[in-house]
mmCIF file of C-alpha atoms in Angstrom:
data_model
loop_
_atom_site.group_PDB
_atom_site.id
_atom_site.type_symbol
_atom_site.label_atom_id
_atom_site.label_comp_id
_atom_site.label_asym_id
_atom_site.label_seq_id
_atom_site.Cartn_x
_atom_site.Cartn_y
_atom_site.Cartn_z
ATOM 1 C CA UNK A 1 0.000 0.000 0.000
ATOM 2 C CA UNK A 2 1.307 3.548 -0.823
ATOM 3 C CA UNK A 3 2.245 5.532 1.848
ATOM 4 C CA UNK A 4 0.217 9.234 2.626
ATOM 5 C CA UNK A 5 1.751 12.357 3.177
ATOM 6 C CA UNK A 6 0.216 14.941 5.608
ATOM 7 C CA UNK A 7 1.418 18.281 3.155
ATOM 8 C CA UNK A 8 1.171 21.651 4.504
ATOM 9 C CA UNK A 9 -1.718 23.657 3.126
ATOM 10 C CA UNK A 10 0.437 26.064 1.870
ATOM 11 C CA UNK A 11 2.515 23.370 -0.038
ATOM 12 C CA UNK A 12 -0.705 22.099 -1.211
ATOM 13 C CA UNK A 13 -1.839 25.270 -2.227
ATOM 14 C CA UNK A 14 1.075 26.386 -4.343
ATOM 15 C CA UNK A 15 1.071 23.059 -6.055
ATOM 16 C CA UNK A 16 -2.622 23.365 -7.212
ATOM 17 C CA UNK A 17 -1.426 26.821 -8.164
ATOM 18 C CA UNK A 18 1.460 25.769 -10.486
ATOM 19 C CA UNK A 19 -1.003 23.028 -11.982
ATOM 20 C CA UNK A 20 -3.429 26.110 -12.615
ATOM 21 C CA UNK A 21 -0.954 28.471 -14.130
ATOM 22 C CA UNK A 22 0.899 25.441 -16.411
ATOM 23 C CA UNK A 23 -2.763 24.585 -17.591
ATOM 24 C CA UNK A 24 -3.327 28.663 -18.726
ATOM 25 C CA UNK A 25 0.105 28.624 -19.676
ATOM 26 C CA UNK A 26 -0.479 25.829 -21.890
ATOM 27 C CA UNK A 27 -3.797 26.841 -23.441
ATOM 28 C CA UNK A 28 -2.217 30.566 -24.053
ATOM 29 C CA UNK A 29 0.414 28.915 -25.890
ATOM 30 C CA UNK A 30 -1.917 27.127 -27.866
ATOM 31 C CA UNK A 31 -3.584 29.993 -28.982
ATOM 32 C CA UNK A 32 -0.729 32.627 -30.019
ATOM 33 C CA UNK A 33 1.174 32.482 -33.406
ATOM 34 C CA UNK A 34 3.476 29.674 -33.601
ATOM 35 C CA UNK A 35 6.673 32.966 -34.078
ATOM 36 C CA UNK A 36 7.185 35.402 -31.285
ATOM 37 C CA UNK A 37 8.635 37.449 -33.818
ATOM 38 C CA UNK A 38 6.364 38.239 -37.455
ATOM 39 C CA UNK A 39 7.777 35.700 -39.484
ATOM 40 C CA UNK A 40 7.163 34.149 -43.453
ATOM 41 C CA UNK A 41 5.567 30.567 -44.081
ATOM 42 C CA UNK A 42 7.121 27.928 -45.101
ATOM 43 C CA UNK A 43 7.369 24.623 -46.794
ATOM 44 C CA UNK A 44 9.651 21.904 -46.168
ATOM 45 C CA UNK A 45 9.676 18.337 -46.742
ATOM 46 C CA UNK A 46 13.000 17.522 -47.174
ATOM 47 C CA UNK A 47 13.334 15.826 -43.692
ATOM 48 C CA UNK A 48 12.462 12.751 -42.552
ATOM 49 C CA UNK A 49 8.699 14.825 -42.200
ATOM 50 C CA UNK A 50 7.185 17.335 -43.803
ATOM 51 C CA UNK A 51 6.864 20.209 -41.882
ATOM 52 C CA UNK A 52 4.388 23.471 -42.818
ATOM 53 C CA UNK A 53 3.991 27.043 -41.312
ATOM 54 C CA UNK A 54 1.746 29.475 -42.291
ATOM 55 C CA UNK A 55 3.280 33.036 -42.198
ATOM 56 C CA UNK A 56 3.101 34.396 -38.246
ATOM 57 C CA UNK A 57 2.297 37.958 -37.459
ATOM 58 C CA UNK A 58 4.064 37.422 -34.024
ATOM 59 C CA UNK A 59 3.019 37.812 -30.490
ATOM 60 C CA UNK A 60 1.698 41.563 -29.842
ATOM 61 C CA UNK A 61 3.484 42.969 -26.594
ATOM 62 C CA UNK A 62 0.429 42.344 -24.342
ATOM 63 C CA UNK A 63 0.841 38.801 -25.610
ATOM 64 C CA UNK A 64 4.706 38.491 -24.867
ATOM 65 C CA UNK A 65 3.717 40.445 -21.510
ATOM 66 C CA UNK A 66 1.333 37.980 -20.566
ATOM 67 C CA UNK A 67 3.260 34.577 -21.475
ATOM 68 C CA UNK A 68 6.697 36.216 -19.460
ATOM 69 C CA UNK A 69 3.989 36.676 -16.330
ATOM 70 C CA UNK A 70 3.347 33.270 -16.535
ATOM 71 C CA UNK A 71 6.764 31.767 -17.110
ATOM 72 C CA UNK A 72 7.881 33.955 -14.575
ATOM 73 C CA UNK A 73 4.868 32.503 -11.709
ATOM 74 C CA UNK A 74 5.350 29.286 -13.044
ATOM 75 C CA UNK A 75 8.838 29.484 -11.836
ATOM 76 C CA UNK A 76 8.597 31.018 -8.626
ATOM 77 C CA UNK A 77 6.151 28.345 -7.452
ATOM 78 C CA UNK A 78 8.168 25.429 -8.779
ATOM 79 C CA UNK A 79 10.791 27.085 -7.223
ATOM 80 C CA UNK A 80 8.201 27.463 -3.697
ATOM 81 C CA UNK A 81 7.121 23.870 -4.215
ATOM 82 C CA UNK A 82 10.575 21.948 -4.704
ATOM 83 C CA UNK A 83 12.423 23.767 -1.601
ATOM 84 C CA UNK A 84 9.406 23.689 1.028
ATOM 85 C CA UNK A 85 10.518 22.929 4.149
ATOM 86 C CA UNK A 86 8.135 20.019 4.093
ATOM 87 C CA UNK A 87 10.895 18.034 1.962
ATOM 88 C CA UNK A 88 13.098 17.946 4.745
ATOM 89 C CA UNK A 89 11.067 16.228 6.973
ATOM 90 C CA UNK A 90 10.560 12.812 4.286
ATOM 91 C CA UNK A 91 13.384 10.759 4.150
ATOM 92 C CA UNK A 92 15.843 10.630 1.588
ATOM 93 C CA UNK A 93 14.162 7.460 -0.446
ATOM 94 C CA UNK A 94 10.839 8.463 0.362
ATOM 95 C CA UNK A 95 11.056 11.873 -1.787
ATOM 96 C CA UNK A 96 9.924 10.658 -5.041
ATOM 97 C CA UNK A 97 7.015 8.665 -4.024
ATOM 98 C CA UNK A 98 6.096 11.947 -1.876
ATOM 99 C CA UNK A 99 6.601 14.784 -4.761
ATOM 100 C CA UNK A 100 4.230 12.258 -6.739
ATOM 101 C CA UNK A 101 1.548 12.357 -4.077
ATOM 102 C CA UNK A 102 1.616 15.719 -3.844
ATOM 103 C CA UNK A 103 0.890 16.626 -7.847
ATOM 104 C CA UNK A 104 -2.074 14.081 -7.585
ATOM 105 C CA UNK A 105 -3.418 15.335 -3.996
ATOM 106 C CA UNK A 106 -5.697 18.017 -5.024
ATOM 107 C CA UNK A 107 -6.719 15.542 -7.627
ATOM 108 C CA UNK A 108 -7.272 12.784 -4.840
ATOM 109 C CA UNK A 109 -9.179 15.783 -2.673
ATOM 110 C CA UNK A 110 -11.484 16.553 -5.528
ATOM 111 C CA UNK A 111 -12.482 12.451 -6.276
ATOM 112 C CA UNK A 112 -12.872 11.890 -2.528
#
């Protein structure tokens, strides 16, 4: 049986955070201009795939403002999650099984 972690709300909390902002980071992603900068289409198929772009008018400043927001929150919690002082207190081969628990716990809260 797999062993269960009593996490800190505030742990928990800034790892349902990071899932939230990765999931809008995501989704934003998906929806911008595959170019940053305005860019021509192209064409090849000389690889071992053949690979199309349709020209890019690149990422308006809001747009680059808003992804760097989110790179940059996505970072501070990973940053927030993986030194917690929480981590100190599981033992040394325990770790993985524990950082595992915790990106399914709000997952686990919501089912239960």
């Amino acid at each position: 049986m797999a062993k269960t972690y009593d996490f800190p709300s505030d742990l928990l909390a800034g790892q349902e955070e990071l899932h939230q902002v990765r999931a809008e980071l995501s989704a934003l992603l998906k929806r911008l201009p595959w170019s940053v900068a305005p860019l021509d289409g192209f064409s090849d198929n000389n690889g071992w795939r053949k690979v199309e772009r349709p020209a890019s008018p690149g990422w308006t400043p809001d747009e680059q403002a808003e992804v760097e927001k989110l790179r940059q929150r996505e970072h501070e919690l990973a940053v927030f999650v993986t030194t917690h002082r929480f981590w100190t207190d599981v033992e040394t081969p325990d770790r993985v099984d524990a950082r595992s628990g915790l990106k399914h716990a709000s997952r686990t809260r919501e089912a239960g």
